[in-house]
XYZ file of C-alpha atoms in Angstrom:
687
model
C -32.430 13.089 -2.326
C -35.033 15.540 -4.686
C -34.946 18.141 -1.545
C -31.139 17.964 -1.610
C -30.803 18.785 -5.080
C -32.955 21.241 -5.286
C -31.153 23.451 -2.479
C -27.553 22.224 -4.281
C -28.751 23.683 -7.682
C -30.307 26.877 -5.877
C -26.721 27.621 -3.713
C -25.622 27.295 -7.100
C -28.064 30.233 -8.459
C -27.431 32.413 -5.506
C -23.679 32.198 -5.306
C -22.674 32.665 -8.724
C -25.042 35.879 -8.851
C -23.399 36.889 -5.692
C -20.323 35.955 -6.942
C -20.151 36.750 -10.796
C -19.196 40.488 -11.992
C -16.680 42.773 -13.493
C -14.722 42.436 -10.554
C -13.803 38.476 -11.562
C -13.170 39.073 -14.820
C -9.389 38.004 -14.875
C -7.017 35.673 -17.026
C -7.505 31.591 -16.388
C -7.546 29.862 -13.354
C -6.795 26.498 -14.955
C -3.690 24.815 -14.093
C -1.108 22.680 -15.416
C -0.851 19.598 -13.868
C 1.288 18.121 -16.711
C 3.576 21.359 -15.838
C 3.366 21.170 -12.829
C 4.523 17.295 -11.980
C 7.390 18.074 -14.944
C 8.662 20.949 -12.648
C 7.944 19.332 -9.396
C 10.885 18.472 -6.885
C 9.846 15.271 -4.773
C 11.251 14.334 -1.426
C 9.774 10.911 -0.643
C 12.055 8.293 -2.896
C 15.788 10.479 -1.593
C 14.309 12.295 1.156
C 16.000 14.800 -0.180
C 14.717 17.433 -2.986
C 15.097 15.511 -6.331
C 13.420 16.370 -9.760
C 10.125 14.350 -10.594
C 11.380 12.748 -13.511
C 15.018 11.851 -12.348
C 13.417 10.249 -9.369
C 15.026 6.552 -7.718
C 12.014 4.538 -8.316
C 8.190 5.057 -8.912
C 6.829 8.093 -7.688
C 2.784 8.941 -7.941
C 2.132 12.786 -7.170
C -1.181 14.112 -6.552
C -1.240 17.755 -6.660
C -3.220 20.649 -4.844
C -4.885 21.284 -8.648
C -5.939 17.803 -8.998
C -7.561 17.552 -5.456
C -9.323 20.638 -6.352
C -10.067 19.765 -9.762
C -11.938 15.954 -9.453
C -13.265 17.420 -6.103
C -11.891 14.452 -3.793
C -12.776 14.841 0.358
C -10.373 12.991 1.863
C -7.160 10.613 1.078
C -9.683 7.772 0.542
C -10.768 9.349 -2.308
C -7.011 10.673 -3.604
C -5.304 7.006 -3.185
C -8.211 5.748 -5.328
C -6.572 8.057 -8.526
C -3.280 5.630 -7.567
C -2.953 2.288 -10.238
C -2.056 -0.146 -7.898
C -3.281 0.864 -4.654
C -5.326 -1.601 -3.116
C -8.302 -1.286 -0.697
C -11.362 -2.131 0.643
C -13.108 0.049 2.085
C -15.360 -1.537 5.107
C -16.905 1.896 6.674
C -14.497 2.293 9.722
C -10.975 2.813 8.536
C -9.137 2.032 5.463
C -7.214 -1.550 5.185
C -5.134 -2.048 2.277
C -1.719 -2.588 0.521
C 0.364 -1.640 -2.705
C 0.923 -3.848 -5.734
C -1.351 -6.524 -5.218
C -0.554 -7.323 -1.494
C -3.307 -6.314 0.775
C -3.891 -6.447 4.744
C -4.151 -4.012 7.144
C -1.898 -1.655 5.814
C 1.089 -2.864 7.742
C 3.240 -2.751 4.664
C 2.868 0.897 4.039
C 4.608 3.143 5.361
C 2.226 6.732 6.569
C 3.862 9.841 6.666
C 3.012 13.982 7.252
C 5.524 15.941 5.915
C 7.666 13.321 6.328
C 7.566 12.245 9.450
C 6.329 8.748 10.630
C 2.663 8.754 12.204
C 2.071 5.261 11.881
C 0.432 2.744 14.366
C 2.119 2.131 17.278
C -0.040 -0.780 18.310
C -0.179 -2.707 14.939
C 1.899 -0.868 12.514
C -0.646 0.042 10.070
C -0.749 2.850 7.857
C -3.962 4.200 9.476
C -6.215 6.236 7.678
C -10.307 7.348 8.498
C -11.669 10.437 7.303
C -9.183 12.059 9.184
C -7.437 13.181 6.030
C -9.444 15.942 4.639
C -8.320 16.890 1.205
C -8.792 20.143 2.166
C -5.519 19.584 4.647
C -3.223 18.312 1.902
C -0.823 20.496 -0.595
C -0.049 17.426 -2.363
C 0.588 13.302 -2.482
C 3.216 11.563 -3.322
C 3.140 7.661 -2.920
C 6.833 5.823 -3.270
C 6.152 2.159 -4.604
C 7.538 -1.057 -3.314
C 10.104 -1.641 -0.635
C 12.223 0.963 0.815
C 13.148 0.701 4.184
C 16.784 1.821 3.301
C 15.937 4.934 4.187
C 12.305 5.040 6.491
C 13.089 1.776 8.364
C 10.159 -0.995 9.559
C 6.489 -1.125 7.557
C 7.718 0.784 4.092
C 7.763 -2.796 2.866
C 5.268 -2.149 -0.215
C 5.740 1.611 0.071
C 5.341 4.746 1.003
C 2.438 7.850 1.841
C 3.504 10.771 2.391
C 0.787 13.395 2.531
C 2.709 17.351 2.421
C 0.057 19.690 4.068
C -0.696 23.197 3.170
C 1.633 24.473 6.346
C 3.370 27.622 5.553
C 2.235 27.744 1.643
C 1.414 31.337 2.207
C -2.893 30.690 1.940
C -5.630 31.522 4.332
C -8.852 29.612 3.772
C -11.652 28.371 4.990
C -13.836 25.582 3.193
C -16.947 23.887 4.316
C -18.751 20.990 2.967
C -21.897 19.330 2.933
C -23.814 16.171 1.628
C -26.366 13.986 2.558
C -26.312 11.489 5.373
C -25.079 13.921 8.077
C -22.366 14.566 5.859
C -20.708 17.522 7.234
C -16.787 19.436 7.198
C -15.271 22.392 7.975
C -11.628 23.316 7.775
C -9.552 26.305 8.770
C -5.849 27.712 7.002
C -4.288 30.317 8.453
C -0.753 31.034 7.398
C 1.514 34.077 8.697
C 4.696 34.897 8.029
C 6.652 38.382 9.641
C 10.472 38.074 8.645
C 12.011 35.036 9.628
C 9.061 34.225 11.470
C 6.808 32.129 10.890
C 3.272 30.305 12.240
C 0.720 28.247 10.862
C -2.184 26.282 11.633
C -4.320 23.973 9.880
C -7.909 22.590 11.860
C -10.460 20.055 10.540
C -14.003 18.869 11.490
C -15.519 15.640 10.109
C -18.957 13.910 10.864
C -21.379 11.449 8.969
C -24.014 9.258 9.884
C -23.302 7.053 7.128
C -25.956 5.087 7.459
C -27.097 4.524 3.421
C -30.352 2.725 2.730
C -29.072 0.350 0.551
C -25.849 -0.435 3.852
C -28.945 -0.811 5.858
C -30.722 -3.590 4.399
C -27.469 -4.750 2.816
C -26.075 -6.038 6.430
C -29.101 -8.102 7.229
C -29.007 -9.828 3.870
C -27.449 -13.333 5.429
C -26.726 -15.011 2.053
C -24.936 -11.805 0.225
C -22.935 -10.805 3.607
C -22.159 -12.984 6.584
C -22.961 -16.251 5.692
C -21.924 -16.950 9.954
C -23.048 -19.360 12.519
C -24.312 -16.327 14.386
C -27.133 -15.302 11.404
C -29.942 -17.382 13.177
C -29.782 -15.715 16.639
C -28.671 -12.271 15.209
C -30.538 -8.921 15.396
C -31.936 -8.388 11.745
C -33.916 -5.327 12.058
C -32.518 -2.484 9.911
C -33.631 0.014 11.340
C -31.190 -0.191 14.569
C -28.042 0.441 11.717
C -25.455 2.633 13.342
C -22.412 3.930 11.308
C -21.675 7.284 12.586
C -18.089 8.978 12.686
C -16.164 12.198 13.919
C -12.983 13.002 13.856
C -10.947 16.460 14.248
C -7.004 17.124 13.194
C -4.926 19.770 14.172
C -1.097 20.543 12.134
C 0.524 23.441 13.624
C 3.942 24.617 13.016
C 6.022 27.527 14.372
C 9.750 28.349 12.815
C 12.335 30.918 13.180
C 16.142 30.814 12.069
C 16.240 27.125 10.864
C 14.381 26.323 14.272
C 11.016 24.680 14.581
C 8.036 23.397 16.683
C 5.397 21.669 15.822
C 2.409 19.353 15.806
C -0.088 16.672 14.279
C -3.091 15.683 16.380
C -5.325 13.434 15.394
C -9.005 12.395 17.270
C -12.009 10.297 15.980
C -14.983 7.962 17.624
C -16.707 6.058 14.797
C -18.089 2.063 15.301
C -16.503 -0.762 13.838
C -18.329 -0.687 10.237
C -19.424 -3.371 8.822
C -16.433 -5.782 9.145
C -17.543 -6.701 12.788
C -19.376 -9.491 12.529
C -21.518 -10.148 16.163
C -25.006 -10.685 17.302
C -25.632 -7.006 17.350
C -23.208 -5.806 14.719
C -25.394 -3.846 12.941
C -24.846 -0.955 16.108
C -21.061 -2.060 15.584
C -18.489 -0.812 18.443
C -17.835 2.611 19.612
C -14.876 3.549 19.123
C -12.492 5.817 20.463
C -9.173 6.870 18.889
C -6.316 9.323 18.674
C -2.874 10.343 18.000
C -0.694 13.386 19.108
C 3.565 13.325 17.442
C 4.886 16.666 18.805
C 8.443 17.896 16.856
C 10.929 19.840 17.853
C 14.106 20.227 15.639
C 16.866 22.484 14.020
C 17.939 22.956 10.178
C 21.556 22.827 10.086
C 23.594 24.949 7.462
C 27.349 24.404 8.400
C 28.653 25.181 4.803
C 27.538 25.376 1.431
C 28.622 21.393 1.311
C 27.018 20.146 4.590
C 23.302 20.678 5.851
C 21.548 18.849 8.163
C 18.598 18.341 10.582
C 18.573 16.779 14.017
C 14.623 16.433 15.307
C 13.390 15.237 19.032
C 9.575 14.038 18.710
C 6.825 12.546 21.415
C 4.331 9.931 19.299
C 1.374 9.576 22.025
C -1.887 7.168 20.802
C -4.432 5.394 22.873
C -7.649 3.268 22.309
C -11.302 3.137 23.864
C -14.126 0.301 22.774
C -17.587 -0.140 23.925
C -18.314 -3.220 22.474
C -22.180 -4.935 23.094
C -20.697 -9.170 24.790
C -23.329 -11.748 24.206
C -23.966 -14.920 26.137
C -25.601 -17.806 24.529
C -27.681 -19.238 26.891
C -28.783 -23.355 26.167
C -31.386 -23.776 23.767
C -31.275 -19.957 22.526
C -33.576 -19.941 18.732
C -33.533 -16.218 18.412
C -31.635 -12.956 19.608
C -34.318 -11.869 22.066
C -32.696 -14.930 23.741
C -29.355 -13.369 24.307
C -28.077 -12.215 27.403
C -26.016 -9.402 26.647
C -23.915 -6.557 28.334
C -21.703 -3.814 27.301
C -18.090 -4.270 28.005
C -15.308 -1.928 27.306
C -11.670 -2.454 26.157
C -8.860 -0.058 26.581
C -5.596 0.191 24.807
C -2.505 2.405 25.710
C -1.909 5.368 26.043
C 0.707 4.059 24.127
C 4.714 6.672 23.902
C 7.122 6.654 21.623
C 10.071 8.630 21.798
C 12.343 9.609 19.291
C 15.660 10.895 18.217
C 16.438 11.574 14.376
C 19.441 13.203 12.451
C 20.694 13.346 8.801
C 23.322 15.280 7.416
C 23.788 15.572 3.479
C 27.331 16.039 2.174
C 27.527 17.417 -0.985
C 30.878 16.460 -2.748
C 30.337 18.149 -6.159
C 27.318 19.273 -8.302
C 27.048 15.597 -9.368
C 27.967 13.376 -6.232
C 26.418 14.006 -2.635
C 26.160 11.887 0.679
C 23.423 10.873 2.788
C 24.066 9.695 6.937
C 21.260 9.210 9.118
C 20.647 7.836 12.504
C 16.853 7.091 13.668
C 16.412 5.620 17.581
C 13.513 5.321 19.636
C 12.054 3.979 22.677
C 8.297 2.848 22.660
C 6.359 1.923 25.499
C 2.756 0.131 24.088
C -0.334 0.593 26.291
C -1.780 -2.700 28.369
C -4.608 -4.090 27.318
C -7.827 -3.497 30.413
C -11.315 -5.066 29.659
C -13.766 -3.563 31.985
C -16.347 -6.733 32.952
C -19.930 -6.282 35.049
C -19.853 -9.353 37.022
C -22.811 -9.304 39.437
C -23.024 -5.859 39.582
C -19.307 -5.122 40.428
C -16.508 -3.972 37.620
C -13.549 -6.302 37.783
C -10.704 -5.344 35.248
C -8.226 -7.852 33.467
C -5.902 -8.039 30.990
C -6.084 -11.575 28.706
C -4.003 -13.836 29.054
C -2.366 -13.801 25.690
C -1.528 -10.384 25.506
C 2.264 -10.072 25.437
C 2.926 -8.305 28.449
C 6.778 -8.594 28.564
C 6.697 -7.516 24.881
C 5.288 -3.923 25.973
C 8.701 -1.927 26.144
C 11.160 -1.950 23.470
C 13.736 -0.203 21.699
C 15.032 0.640 18.213
C 18.764 2.061 17.167
C 19.334 2.633 13.194
C 22.063 4.074 11.062
C 21.448 4.634 7.335
C 23.635 5.657 4.651
C 23.134 6.635 0.735
C 25.810 7.827 -1.726
C 24.307 9.652 -5.675
C 26.542 10.222 -8.035
C 25.096 11.354 -11.136
C 27.432 11.261 -14.848
C 27.123 13.597 -17.439
C 28.200 13.982 -20.794
C 26.345 15.467 -23.999
C 22.298 15.548 -23.278
C 22.967 12.455 -21.673
C 23.359 11.413 -17.974
C 23.171 8.267 -15.606
C 22.878 8.772 -11.615
C 23.519 5.679 -9.517
C 22.027 5.965 -5.808
C 23.235 2.821 -3.437
C 22.342 2.833 0.734
C 22.562 0.176 3.075
C 20.761 0.713 6.632
C 21.422 -1.192 9.851
C 18.346 -1.767 12.022
C 18.634 -3.232 15.433
C 15.249 -3.817 17.475
C 14.091 -5.909 20.094
C 12.561 -9.258 20.286
C 12.925 -9.655 16.083
C 15.971 -10.248 14.137
C 18.395 -6.750 13.082
C 18.973 -6.453 8.834
C 21.203 -4.810 6.668
C 18.830 -3.486 4.117
C 20.199 -2.430 1.177
C 18.226 -0.094 -2.235
C 20.587 0.169 -5.619
C 19.242 2.218 -8.206
C 20.308 3.783 -11.609
C 18.759 6.392 -13.735
C 19.444 6.672 -17.574
C 18.273 9.929 -19.594
C 19.015 10.603 -23.064
C 18.052 14.059 -22.459
C 15.736 15.924 -20.224
C 12.704 14.221 -21.291
C 12.465 10.652 -20.267
C 14.017 8.775 -17.545
C 14.755 5.115 -17.745
C 14.906 3.489 -14.076
C 16.466 0.140 -12.787
C 15.478 -0.061 -8.860
C 16.821 -3.043 -6.769
C 14.994 -2.923 -2.771
C 14.616 -5.027 0.131
C 12.585 -4.168 3.525
C 11.005 -4.989 6.715
C 7.907 -4.846 8.909
C 8.889 -5.899 12.561
C 6.278 -7.942 14.515
C 3.717 -6.204 16.811
C 2.525 -6.497 20.158
C -0.665 -8.941 18.974
C 1.639 -10.934 16.570
C 3.608 -11.724 19.494
C 0.342 -13.875 21.257
C 1.172 -17.152 22.173
C 4.872 -16.645 20.281
C 6.748 -20.312 21.371
C 9.963 -18.217 21.300
C 10.870 -14.790 22.612
C 11.698 -13.300 19.378
C 9.914 -13.292 15.622
C 11.559 -12.958 12.181
C 10.734 -9.582 10.523
C 8.446 -10.007 7.416
C 10.610 -9.324 4.499
C 10.129 -7.720 0.793
C 12.418 -7.998 -2.414
C 11.364 -5.737 -5.187
C 13.172 -5.442 -8.870
C 12.029 -2.372 -10.701
C 12.354 -1.588 -14.516
C 10.727 2.465 -15.275
C 10.018 4.302 -18.314
C 9.307 7.607 -17.174
C 8.678 10.148 -20.058
C 7.373 13.732 -21.282
C 6.528 14.277 -24.569
C 4.324 16.682 -27.028
C 2.213 14.970 -29.815
C -0.220 17.311 -31.561
C 0.150 20.145 -29.633
C -1.411 17.646 -26.464
C 1.158 17.583 -23.913
C 1.789 14.012 -21.761
C 3.929 12.932 -19.210
C 3.483 9.442 -18.790
C 5.519 6.503 -16.184
C 4.948 2.925 -17.016
C 6.771 -0.139 -14.672
C 7.670 -3.630 -14.717
C 8.037 -5.353 -11.239
C 8.556 -8.293 -9.235
C 8.512 -8.363 -5.489
C 8.714 -11.518 -3.088
C 7.539 -11.372 0.547
C 8.369 -13.643 3.188
C 7.551 -14.457 6.630
C 3.895 -14.037 7.074
C 2.303 -14.679 10.683
C -0.261 -17.419 10.845
C -1.932 -18.531 14.105
C -1.899 -22.710 14.077
C -3.229 -24.673 16.314
C -1.204 -27.175 17.457
C -3.080 -30.861 17.220
C -1.049 -32.380 20.405
C -1.137 -29.790 22.636
C -4.574 -28.451 21.909
C -3.617 -25.019 21.744
C -3.035 -21.761 19.211
C 0.678 -20.628 18.710
C 1.578 -18.380 16.211
C 4.362 -18.969 13.629
C 6.153 -18.146 10.241
C 4.842 -19.685 7.354
C 5.257 -19.000 3.717
C 6.039 -16.698 0.433
C 4.421 -14.386 -2.169
C 5.340 -13.481 -5.160
C 3.584 -11.144 -7.445
C 4.483 -9.578 -10.960
C 3.355 -6.925 -12.062
C 2.515 -3.848 -14.729
C 1.571 -0.622 -13.741
C 1.335 3.039 -15.904
C 0.104 6.224 -15.720
C -0.578 8.867 -18.252
C -1.465 12.491 -17.569
C -2.593 14.907 -20.848
C -3.451 18.406 -21.447
C -4.867 20.288 -24.314
C -6.689 23.457 -24.961
C -9.486 23.279 -22.550
C -8.658 19.750 -21.857
C -6.920 17.352 -19.076
C -6.272 14.076 -17.951
C -5.111 11.373 -17.456
C -5.128 7.234 -17.595
C -4.038 4.334 -15.470
C -3.794 0.636 -15.961
C -2.405 -1.617 -13.812
C -1.705 -6.059 -14.051
C -0.604 -8.365 -11.599
C 0.598 -12.036 -11.516
C 0.395 -13.130 -8.083
C 0.510 -16.886 -6.388
C -2.689 -18.203 -6.201
C -3.560 -19.665 -2.732
C -5.371 -23.217 -2.402
C -9.277 -23.406 -0.502
C -10.023 -26.895 -0.437
C -9.929 -28.443 -3.501
C -9.942 -25.431 -5.526
C -7.039 -22.739 -6.380
C -7.484 -19.215 -6.919
C -6.282 -15.870 -6.673
C -7.541 -14.229 -3.861
C -8.923 -10.410 -2.295
C -7.389 -8.365 -5.035
C -7.780 -7.976 -8.823
C -5.901 -8.682 -11.353
C -6.495 -5.894 -13.542
C -7.831 -1.956 -12.607
C -8.221 0.940 -15.112
C -8.724 4.614 -14.320
C -9.812 7.437 -16.864
C -10.163 10.921 -15.083
C -10.917 13.997 -18.014
C -11.071 18.004 -16.675
C -12.668 20.371 -19.519
C -12.233 24.368 -19.005
C -15.911 25.542 -19.462
C -14.388 29.044 -19.164
C -11.970 31.105 -17.494
C -13.574 30.010 -14.210
C -16.334 27.014 -14.362
C -14.616 23.376 -14.971
C -16.257 20.337 -15.155
C -14.252 16.799 -13.702
C -15.100 12.854 -14.527
C -13.317 10.520 -12.763
C -14.079 6.721 -13.662
C -12.776 3.671 -11.968
C -12.698 0.397 -13.200
C -11.999 -2.543 -11.101
C -11.809 -6.216 -12.576
C -13.677 -9.327 -10.504
C -12.034 -10.274 -6.887
C -12.095 -14.188 -6.010
C -12.007 -14.547 -2.168
C -12.467 -17.188 0.440
C -16.294 -17.193 2.653
C -18.212 -19.300 4.577
C -20.221 -22.014 2.606
C -24.151 -21.509 2.606
C -24.950 -25.221 3.295
C -22.722 -27.317 5.011
C -19.481 -26.788 7.205
C -16.275 -25.246 6.082
C -15.427 -22.437 3.429
C -14.799 -21.739 -0.407
C -14.302 -19.211 -3.711
C -16.786 -16.597 -3.817
C -16.546 -14.402 -6.958
C -16.622 -10.723 -6.275
C -18.089 -9.201 -9.862
C -16.341 -6.266 -11.856
C -17.682 -2.913 -11.927
C -17.716 0.507 -13.276
C -17.996 3.992 -10.920
C -18.330 7.414 -12.130
C -17.834 10.614 -10.491
C -18.934 13.643 -11.277
C -17.311 17.045 -10.531
C -18.624 20.714 -11.579
C -17.367 23.764 -9.929
C -16.324 27.640 -10.158
C -13.031 28.608 -9.081
C -11.975 32.509 -8.066
C -9.166 34.031 -6.760
C -11.264 34.152 -3.599
C -13.828 31.830 -3.957
C -14.604 28.330 -4.805
C -17.701 26.381 -5.112
C -19.130 23.164 -6.763
C -21.118 19.872 -6.925
C -19.930 17.097 -6.509
C -21.744 13.731 -7.043
C -20.937 10.044 -6.200
C -20.758 6.810 -7.951
C -23.365 8.924 -10.594
C -25.054 5.535 -12.496
C -25.768 4.364 -8.981
C -24.011 1.304 -9.315
C -24.055 -1.031 -6.827
C -20.573 -2.486 -5.795
C -18.535 -4.384 -3.690
C -15.372 -4.657 -2.271
C -13.936 -8.168 -1.169
C -12.877 -9.008 2.360
C -9.128 -9.089 2.624
C -8.718 -10.221 6.491
C -11.274 -12.957 6.754
C -13.956 -15.514 5.764
C -17.037 -13.733 7.230
C -18.180 -11.137 6.213
C -17.963 -11.809 2.462
C -17.689 -8.539 0.543
C -18.753 -4.732 1.264
C -21.035 -2.677 0.121
C -20.063 0.486 -1.351
C -21.559 3.944 -1.096
C -24.600 4.846 -3.494
C -25.141 7.922 -4.844
C -25.481 10.807 -3.237
C -24.489 14.501 -3.909
C -22.096 16.769 -1.605
C -21.917 20.963 -1.494
C -18.616 22.061 -1.060
C -17.836 25.960 -0.827
C -14.338 27.474 0.375
C -13.080 31.185 0.709
C -9.200 32.380 0.684
C -8.286 35.532 2.773
């Protein structure tokens, strides 16, 4: 680490000497995110442009200037600034949820430029290191159910990643850091009259083999507590946690006609979640997706505008796993019989037709109509097993072969009307979606919102919404009947958003109170009479919560302060009851200070309260409740930004805090150690 610090500071000094000079004297590039936010129009809340302040529901916006100021590397770090996102990073992908709900991120709908890129196999918002921040113009996060406009999986909210395509910038960005972390990104935008072409391409790789992590994964009392511990390979030098991925976003457009693609390819291991006998080497996993789309924006008249789009989504998953046979009487790792086994799923395909039309009745009222339909073919799970030198291919017996092909149709509408008198206004939005798809129940999904503004500086919003998440092919394993009911979500929310100036300081605030109820959870339950496992629908879960975010700026300072508090239902484990897997409260503070016209320093502090999780007991059988301690981390960013160049140093976990994410998906491992202090250098050039 000492050598890296020397290299970093030497690089900064050399760059400063080369780039600084009379030609770089310029007016301040210091961004004004509060003013940007108040002037911004967002699309995620209503599938049309509308001012952030008067948008329906609770919408958080992370702008390009936020990303540059705080030095965030990728979407995982960006989402850490949202007050009510819950996740647990286990060094492979990012499971989690929103507003106190957590799992595999299947209740959050993932969009890129408004287009769904949800995992087809498990309906997951699949987030790895394949969303570098250099790819992102801004992120809009909508809280709460929004299936009325977006369909399935928008049960907890929506994340819309808006790329930097067609933003009139060309840029080369590179990043280097510890544990073999390297990243490069190229952005090209060209416009000539009505024709435009854009390309955004990135590559990322990292070993992610922190010494602290290697030591942690062989700590059987703190980490796994599994019956397999006595037979494991507990050699930390065998630890492997590498990842590589690349992304391509591209778009061509001419006079309303456009063609584009979003492509992602990744290769990594299973992080530290997959606890097996040789878990420290993980599973080699290769996965990726591509979404190709062709569309046309149509303006019939000043009142009628619409869009029609065809898209084709394709994904695949391949995994090499070290499979183990435990001979009778085995007492140590060397006694095990091991061989490599390959497991493929896919490729899976989805062909989709979507169209949406907007009719403006007048300046204060409009209708939205839409249709969404697709045909999905899930790729079959195939395992390759070496049996006495012969390769045997087979599909597990529980794989739901008859559920591999499905069709969905949906129609939706939304009416919006604004009543204005004096300086006051009241906007009414009401929508309804009818959704029909194979193997699950049809549904009518309403959403309604009232937005009252006494003036242009504040809005009081009351929102009610419903949403659903359809079952996945994995959840059809061992289903008794041919169909499963979808999981559902209901929400009532009161939001107060306001901008104001106090003693020369500009503020923009969000505060929301909400109640959400989820029903129809899928659970595999053992039938005691038949002795088999079956998927059944069980239970409901309620959460009451408060979330706030305050952004501010004054002179050479700017920042944000966020807080969340939730009260979910308690869960019973043995004789104890406790709220599990998510902290009741979080507190976040970000500050940016302008040192001069080009140099800035920023810090972001993140505090999570203690978390409780269900874990295996050290002595005896069964499980109990384990406490994951509260933690606070601080990340720092020092950088220089001119018209063309940006370069700086980012320090993650400045005080080298040892902190853990709880396990929201099982009893072993108990918790996941997060990154120790580390440093990275970032550089970008606009041309």
